[in-house]
Amino acid sequence: MGSVMACWRCVVNGKIVAEKAAAAAQRARVGIRTVEEALTTAEMSTPNLQYYAFLTDTTSGKFASLSLAARLPSEFPGSGLFGDNVMRRVTFDVENVDGVNNLVMNQSPLLEALNDENTPYPITLARDVSIFMLEFWSEQDGDWAVSWEATNQLPRLIRVTLGVGHPANNADIPYDVIVRTVAIPAAAHQ
């Protein structure tokens, strides 16, 4: 009877680990797809740079952050809250909530001032994030660069890496890592 219970415990523990890994993989796919869609709908208007600036931070912490102006489709997560306002500022950050790093997307209307009634709308895209990294194609160097200083222009190519989930004994090794190279449409580079 003891060996049957031990075998049963192994089966149950294996099932729990497999479910966690599958959930982490699904969250990573949803998170990376949302970042890709925001990047492919990014827009730039040089005369209105205070609204359209392309802002990244890839060097000040363990995780990257990204903020951009985009013309988002009606299917984009959270679009129903903004009505016909398709131009929004979208920000992606990794935030620590109760000891767990989550990839959070905030969006707000592009041209409206933020106040108590008009605060950014956050959506948690992925939980238990261990990697969120951005790299930018440098045409001058012919290689990937880890920072983008030109806030008045969009990069042609961005490589996004998202890793989620981790084994209990090592929080820095993700269960699932997705890497996507995103090409910004030429029409966005105005």
PDB file of C-alpha atoms in Angstrom:
ATOM      1  CA  MET A   1       0.000   0.000   0.000  1.00  0.00           C
ATOM      2  CA  GLY A   2       2.875   2.375   0.799  1.00  0.00           C
ATOM      3  CA  SER A   3       4.476   1.854  -2.631  1.00  0.00           C
ATOM      4  CA  VAL A   4       1.139   2.479  -4.361  1.00  0.00           C
ATOM      5  CA  MET A   5       0.767   5.760  -2.480  1.00  0.00           C
ATOM      6  CA  ALA A   6       4.344   6.761  -3.352  1.00  0.00           C
ATOM      7  CA  CYS A   7       3.701   6.036  -7.043  1.00  0.00           C
ATOM      8  CA  TRP A   8       0.444   7.978  -6.907  1.00  0.00           C
ATOM      9  CA  ARG A   9       2.240  10.948  -5.335  1.00  0.00           C
ATOM     10  CA  CYS A  10       4.832  10.899  -8.155  1.00  0.00           C
ATOM     11  CA  VAL A  11       2.075  10.878 -10.771  1.00  0.00           C
ATOM     12  CA  VAL A  12       0.251  13.790  -9.114  1.00  0.00           C
ATOM     13  CA  ASN A  13       3.465  15.813  -8.704  1.00  0.00           C
ATOM     14  CA  GLY A  14       4.383  15.156 -12.350  1.00  0.00           C
ATOM     15  CA  LYS A  15       0.953  16.319 -13.458  1.00  0.00           C
ATOM     16  CA  ILE A  16       1.283  19.548 -11.450  1.00  0.00           C
ATOM     17  CA  VAL A  17       4.709  20.299 -12.949  1.00  0.00           C
ATOM     18  CA  ALA A  18       3.432  19.574 -16.477  1.00  0.00           C
ATOM     19  CA  GLU A  19       0.406  21.847 -16.000  1.00  0.00           C
ATOM     20  CA  LYS A  20       2.623  24.679 -14.740  1.00  0.00           C
ATOM     21  CA  ALA A  21       4.940  24.298 -17.743  1.00  0.00           C
ATOM     22  CA  ALA A  22       1.996  24.257 -20.197  1.00  0.00           C
ATOM     23  CA  ALA A  23       0.453  27.345 -18.576  1.00  0.00           C
ATOM     24  CA  ALA A  24       3.806  29.157 -18.702  1.00  0.00           C
ATOM     25  CA  ALA A  25       4.172  28.327 -22.405  1.00  0.00           C
ATOM     26  CA  GLN A  26       0.684  29.641 -23.194  1.00  0.00           C
ATOM     27  CA  ARG A  27       1.289  32.851 -21.237  1.00  0.00           C
ATOM     28  CA  ALA A  28       4.564  33.367 -23.096  1.00  0.00           C
ATOM     29  CA  ARG A  29       2.815  32.962 -26.472  1.00  0.00           C
ATOM     30  CA  VAL A  30       0.083  35.455 -25.544  1.00  0.00           C
ATOM     31  CA  GLY A  31       2.592  37.951 -24.140  1.00  0.00           C
ATOM     32  CA  ILE A  32       4.961  37.843 -27.100  1.00  0.00           C
ATOM     33  CA  ARG A  33       2.080  38.068 -29.594  1.00  0.00           C
ATOM     34  CA  THR A  34       0.779  41.227 -27.885  1.00  0.00           C
ATOM     35  CA  VAL A  35       4.235  42.856 -27.930  1.00  0.00           C
ATOM     36  CA  GLU A  36       4.614  41.916 -31.627  1.00  0.00           C
ATOM     37  CA  GLU A  37       1.238  43.407 -32.529  1.00  0.00           C
ATOM     38  CA  ALA A  38       2.013  46.670 -30.712  1.00  0.00           C
ATOM     39  CA  LEU A  39       5.371  46.949 -32.484  1.00  0.00           C
ATOM     40  CA  THR A  40       3.945  46.270 -35.950  1.00  0.00           C
ATOM     41  CA  THR A  41       1.317  48.991 -35.439  1.00  0.00           C
ATOM     42  CA  ALA A  42       3.793  51.554 -34.034  1.00  0.00           C
ATOM     43  CA  GLU A  43       3.725  55.042 -35.498  1.00  0.00           C
ATOM     44  CA  MET A  44       6.065  57.997 -35.425  1.00  0.00           C
ATOM     45  CA  SER A  45       5.314  61.680 -35.975  1.00  0.00           C
ATOM     46  CA  THR A  46       8.457  63.762 -35.724  1.00  0.00           C
ATOM     47  CA  PRO A  47       6.621  67.120 -35.344  1.00  0.00           C
ATOM     48  CA  ASN A  48       4.701  65.689 -32.356  1.00  0.00           C
ATOM     49  CA  LEU A  49       7.565  63.857 -30.715  1.00  0.00           C
ATOM     50  CA  GLN A  50       6.354  64.568 -27.172  1.00  0.00           C
ATOM     51  CA  TYR A  51       3.463  62.170 -27.927  1.00  0.00           C
ATOM     52  CA  TYR A  52       5.133  59.739 -30.347  1.00  0.00           C
ATOM     53  CA  ALA A  53       8.565  59.167 -28.784  1.00  0.00           C
ATOM     54  CA  PHE A  54       9.834  55.581 -28.938  1.00  0.00           C
ATOM     55  CA  LEU A  55      11.229  54.930 -25.451  1.00  0.00           C
ATOM     56  CA  THR A  56      13.205  51.912 -24.293  1.00  0.00           C
ATOM     57  CA  ASP A  57      15.203  51.026 -21.222  1.00  0.00           C
ATOM     58  CA  THR A  58      17.369  47.958 -21.638  1.00  0.00           C
ATOM     59  CA  THR A  59      20.268  48.759 -19.334  1.00  0.00           C
ATOM     60  CA  SER A  60      19.030  50.005 -15.956  1.00  0.00           C
ATOM     61  CA  GLY A  61      17.654  46.742 -14.594  1.00  0.00           C
ATOM     62  CA  LYS A  62      17.295  43.026 -15.102  1.00  0.00           C
ATOM     63  CA  PHE A  63      14.325  43.470 -17.471  1.00  0.00           C
ATOM     64  CA  ALA A  64      13.764  45.743 -20.459  1.00  0.00           C
ATOM     65  CA  SER A  65      10.904  48.220 -20.769  1.00  0.00           C
ATOM     66  CA  LEU A  66       9.284  49.631 -23.881  1.00  0.00           C
ATOM     67  CA  SER A  67       6.898  52.527 -24.533  1.00  0.00           C
ATOM     68  CA  LEU A  68       5.543  53.493 -27.952  1.00  0.00           C
ATOM     69  CA  ALA A  69       2.673  55.125 -29.781  1.00  0.00           C
ATOM     70  CA  ALA A  70       0.595  52.732 -31.865  1.00  0.00           C
ATOM     71  CA  ARG A  71      -2.545  52.642 -33.983  1.00  0.00           C
ATOM     72  CA  LEU A  72      -4.066  49.565 -32.375  1.00  0.00           C
ATOM     73  CA  PRO A  73      -6.717  47.338 -33.978  1.00  0.00           C
ATOM     74  CA  SER A  74     -10.068  46.675 -32.312  1.00  0.00           C
ATOM     75  CA  GLU A  75      -8.939  43.099 -31.474  1.00  0.00           C
ATOM     76  CA  PHE A  76      -5.985  44.314 -29.408  1.00  0.00           C
ATOM     77  CA  PRO A  77      -6.347  43.447 -25.690  1.00  0.00           C
ATOM     78  CA  GLY A  78      -8.200  46.181 -23.815  1.00  0.00           C
ATOM     79  CA  SER A  79      -9.348  48.055 -26.948  1.00  0.00           C
ATOM     80  CA  GLY A  80     -12.996  47.921 -25.913  1.00  0.00           C
ATOM     81  CA  LEU A  81     -12.251  50.373 -23.096  1.00  0.00           C
ATOM     82  CA  PHE A  82     -11.048  53.064 -25.492  1.00  0.00           C
ATOM     83  CA  GLY A  83     -13.960  53.197 -27.962  1.00  0.00           C
ATOM     84  CA  ASP A  84     -12.915  54.728 -31.279  1.00  0.00           C
ATOM     85  CA  ASN A  85      -9.623  55.988 -29.863  1.00  0.00           C
ATOM     86  CA  VAL A  86      -7.214  53.734 -31.768  1.00  0.00           C
ATOM     87  CA  MET A  87      -4.068  55.832 -31.195  1.00  0.00           C
ATOM     88  CA  ARG A  88      -2.666  54.929 -27.792  1.00  0.00           C
ATOM     89  CA  ARG A  89       0.588  54.913 -25.877  1.00  0.00           C
ATOM     90  CA  VAL A  90       1.463  51.327 -24.976  1.00  0.00           C
ATOM     91  CA  THR A  91       4.054  50.503 -22.331  1.00  0.00           C
ATOM     92  CA  PHE A  92       5.493  47.090 -21.485  1.00  0.00           C
ATOM     93  CA  ASP A  93       7.251  46.639 -18.128  1.00  0.00           C
ATOM     94  CA  VAL A  94       8.080  43.758 -15.824  1.00  0.00           C
ATOM     95  CA  GLU A  95       6.596  44.481 -12.408  1.00  0.00           C
ATOM     96  CA  ASN A  96       7.198  42.536  -9.209  1.00  0.00           C
ATOM     97  CA  VAL A  97       3.879  41.620  -7.566  1.00  0.00           C
ATOM     98  CA  ASP A  98       4.077  39.591  -4.342  1.00  0.00           C
ATOM     99  CA  GLY A  99       7.540  38.312  -5.256  1.00  0.00           C
ATOM    100  CA  VAL A 100       6.541  37.259  -8.805  1.00  0.00           C
ATOM    101  CA  ASN A 101       7.741  39.127 -11.902  1.00  0.00           C
ATOM    102  CA  ASN A 102       4.885  39.815 -14.330  1.00  0.00           C
ATOM    103  CA  LEU A 103       4.982  41.345 -17.806  1.00  0.00           C
ATOM    104  CA  VAL A 104       2.419  44.152 -17.608  1.00  0.00           C
ATOM    105  CA  MET A 105       1.109  46.228 -20.500  1.00  0.00           C
ATOM    106  CA  ASN A 106      -0.320  49.678 -19.789  1.00  0.00           C
ATOM    107  CA  GLN A 107      -2.207  51.661 -22.402  1.00  0.00           C
ATOM    108  CA  SER A 108      -3.602  55.155 -22.393  1.00  0.00           C
ATOM    109  CA  PRO A 109      -5.038  57.520 -25.007  1.00  0.00           C
ATOM    110  CA  LEU A 110      -2.207  59.177 -26.884  1.00  0.00           C
ATOM    111  CA  LEU A 111      -3.299  62.811 -26.869  1.00  0.00           C
ATOM    112  CA  GLU A 112      -5.317  62.992 -23.660  1.00  0.00           C
ATOM    113  CA  ALA A 113      -3.691  64.118 -20.435  1.00  0.00           C
ATOM    114  CA  LEU A 114      -3.546  61.514 -17.684  1.00  0.00           C
ATOM    115  CA  ASN A 115      -5.577  62.378 -14.619  1.00  0.00           C
ATOM    116  CA  ASP A 116      -7.688  60.592 -11.994  1.00  0.00           C
ATOM    117  CA  GLU A 117     -10.415  59.770 -14.522  1.00  0.00           C
ATOM    118  CA  ASN A 118      -8.036  58.811 -17.335  1.00  0.00           C
ATOM    119  CA  THR A 119      -5.377  56.526 -15.873  1.00  0.00           C
ATOM    120  CA  PRO A 120      -3.422  53.895 -17.836  1.00  0.00           C
ATOM    121  CA  TYR A 121      -5.199  50.558 -18.192  1.00  0.00           C
ATOM    122  CA  PRO A 122      -2.896  47.691 -17.066  1.00  0.00           C
ATOM    123  CA  ILE A 123      -3.120  44.096 -18.331  1.00  0.00           C
ATOM    124  CA  THR A 124      -0.875  41.318 -17.023  1.00  0.00           C
ATOM    125  CA  LEU A 125       0.327  39.508 -20.144  1.00  0.00           C
ATOM    126  CA  ALA A 126       2.650  36.916 -18.610  1.00  0.00           C
ATOM    127  CA  ARG A 127       3.326  35.771 -15.071  1.00  0.00           C
ATOM    128  CA  ASP A 128       6.551  34.506 -13.547  1.00  0.00           C
ATOM    129  CA  VAL A 129       8.758  36.245 -16.111  1.00  0.00           C
ATOM    130  CA  SER A 130      12.453  35.422 -15.932  1.00  0.00           C
ATOM    131  CA  ILE A 131      13.544  37.084 -19.220  1.00  0.00           C
ATOM    132  CA  PHE A 132      12.227  40.147 -21.038  1.00  0.00           C
ATOM    133  CA  MET A 133      14.909  41.441 -23.366  1.00  0.00           C
ATOM    134  CA  LEU A 134      14.937  43.784 -26.378  1.00  0.00           C
ATOM    135  CA  GLU A 135      17.617  44.020 -29.050  1.00  0.00           C
ATOM    136  CA  PHE A 136      17.704  46.421 -31.992  1.00  0.00           C
ATOM    137  CA  TRP A 137      19.265  45.844 -35.402  1.00  0.00           C
ATOM    138  CA  SER A 138      22.088  48.301 -36.038  1.00  0.00           C
ATOM    139  CA  GLU A 139      22.514  48.930 -39.754  1.00  0.00           C
ATOM    140  CA  GLN A 140      25.828  50.681 -39.050  1.00  0.00           C
ATOM    141  CA  ASP A 141      27.327  47.720 -37.171  1.00  0.00           C
ATOM    142  CA  GLY A 142      25.449  44.945 -38.990  1.00  0.00           C
ATOM    143  CA  ASP A 143      24.646  43.348 -35.639  1.00  0.00           C
ATOM    144  CA  TRP A 144      22.168  43.458 -32.762  1.00  0.00           C
ATOM    145  CA  ALA A 145      22.524  46.297 -30.240  1.00  0.00           C
ATOM    146  CA  VAL A 146      21.155  46.159 -26.695  1.00  0.00           C
ATOM    147  CA  SER A 147      20.089  49.807 -26.553  1.00  0.00           C
ATOM    148  CA  TRP A 148      18.149  52.237 -28.734  1.00  0.00           C
ATOM    149  CA  GLU A 149      18.893  55.881 -28.042  1.00  0.00           C
ATOM    150  CA  ALA A 150      17.036  57.491 -30.969  1.00  0.00           C
ATOM    151  CA  THR A 151      13.655  58.358 -29.435  1.00  0.00           C
ATOM    152  CA  ASN A 152      12.709  60.259 -32.605  1.00  0.00           C
ATOM    153  CA  GLN A 153      12.771  57.222 -34.891  1.00  0.00           C
ATOM    154  CA  LEU A 154      11.709  53.597 -34.925  1.00  0.00           C
ATOM    155  CA  PRO A 155      14.194  50.769 -35.400  1.00  0.00           C
ATOM    156  CA  ARG A 156      13.747  48.659 -38.536  1.00  0.00           C
ATOM    157  CA  LEU A 157      14.078  45.357 -36.661  1.00  0.00           C
ATOM    158  CA  ILE A 158      13.582  44.472 -32.999  1.00  0.00           C
ATOM    159  CA  ARG A 159      14.326  41.115 -31.425  1.00  0.00           C
ATOM    160  CA  VAL A 160      12.129  40.398 -28.398  1.00  0.00           C
ATOM    161  CA  THR A 161      12.945  37.596 -25.959  1.00  0.00           C
ATOM    162  CA  LEU A 162      10.414  36.473 -23.348  1.00  0.00           C
ATOM    163  CA  GLY A 163      11.004  33.658 -20.881  1.00  0.00           C
ATOM    164  CA  VAL A 164       8.418  32.539 -18.319  1.00  0.00           C
ATOM    165  CA  GLY A 165       8.090  29.967 -15.576  1.00  0.00           C
ATOM    166  CA  HIS A 166      10.990  28.320 -13.794  1.00  0.00           C
ATOM    167  CA  PRO A 167      11.849  25.212 -11.833  1.00  0.00           C
ATOM    168  CA  ALA A 168      11.555  25.495  -8.054  1.00  0.00           C
ATOM    169  CA  ASN A 169      15.323  25.333  -7.566  1.00  0.00           C
ATOM    170  CA  ASN A 170      16.370  28.075 -10.064  1.00  0.00           C
ATOM    171  CA  ALA A 171      14.347  31.232 -10.756  1.00  0.00           C
ATOM    172  CA  ASP A 172      16.683  32.341 -13.578  1.00  0.00           C
ATOM    173  CA  ILE A 173      16.062  29.349 -15.866  1.00  0.00           C
ATOM    174  CA  PRO A 174      12.690  29.686 -17.645  1.00  0.00           C
ATOM    175  CA  TYR A 175      10.471  26.780 -18.632  1.00  0.00           C
ATOM    176  CA  ASP A 176       9.736  28.407 -21.953  1.00  0.00           C
ATOM    177  CA  VAL A 177      11.649  31.023 -23.971  1.00  0.00           C
ATOM    178  CA  ILE A 178      10.226  32.635 -27.088  1.00  0.00           C
ATOM    179  CA  VAL A 179      12.334  34.824 -29.358  1.00  0.00           C
ATOM    180  CA  ARG A 180      10.698  36.866 -32.123  1.00  0.00           C
ATOM    181  CA  THR A 181      12.220  39.241 -34.636  1.00  0.00           C
ATOM    182  CA  VAL A 182       9.749  41.981 -35.481  1.00  0.00           C
ATOM    183  CA  ALA A 183      10.044  44.172 -38.573  1.00  0.00           C
ATOM    184  CA  ILE A 184       8.531  47.626 -38.162  1.00  0.00           C
ATOM    185  CA  PRO A 185       6.579  48.508 -41.338  1.00  0.00           C
ATOM    186  CA  ALA A 186       8.268  51.199 -43.435  1.00  0.00           C
ATOM    187  CA  ALA A 187       5.108  53.355 -43.320  1.00  0.00           C
ATOM    188  CA  ALA A 188       5.643  53.821 -39.570  1.00  0.00           C
ATOM    189  CA  HIS A 189       9.046  55.461 -40.102  1.00  0.00           C
ATOM    190  CA  GLN A 190       7.728  58.916 -41.040  1.00  0.00           C
TER     191      GLN A 190
END
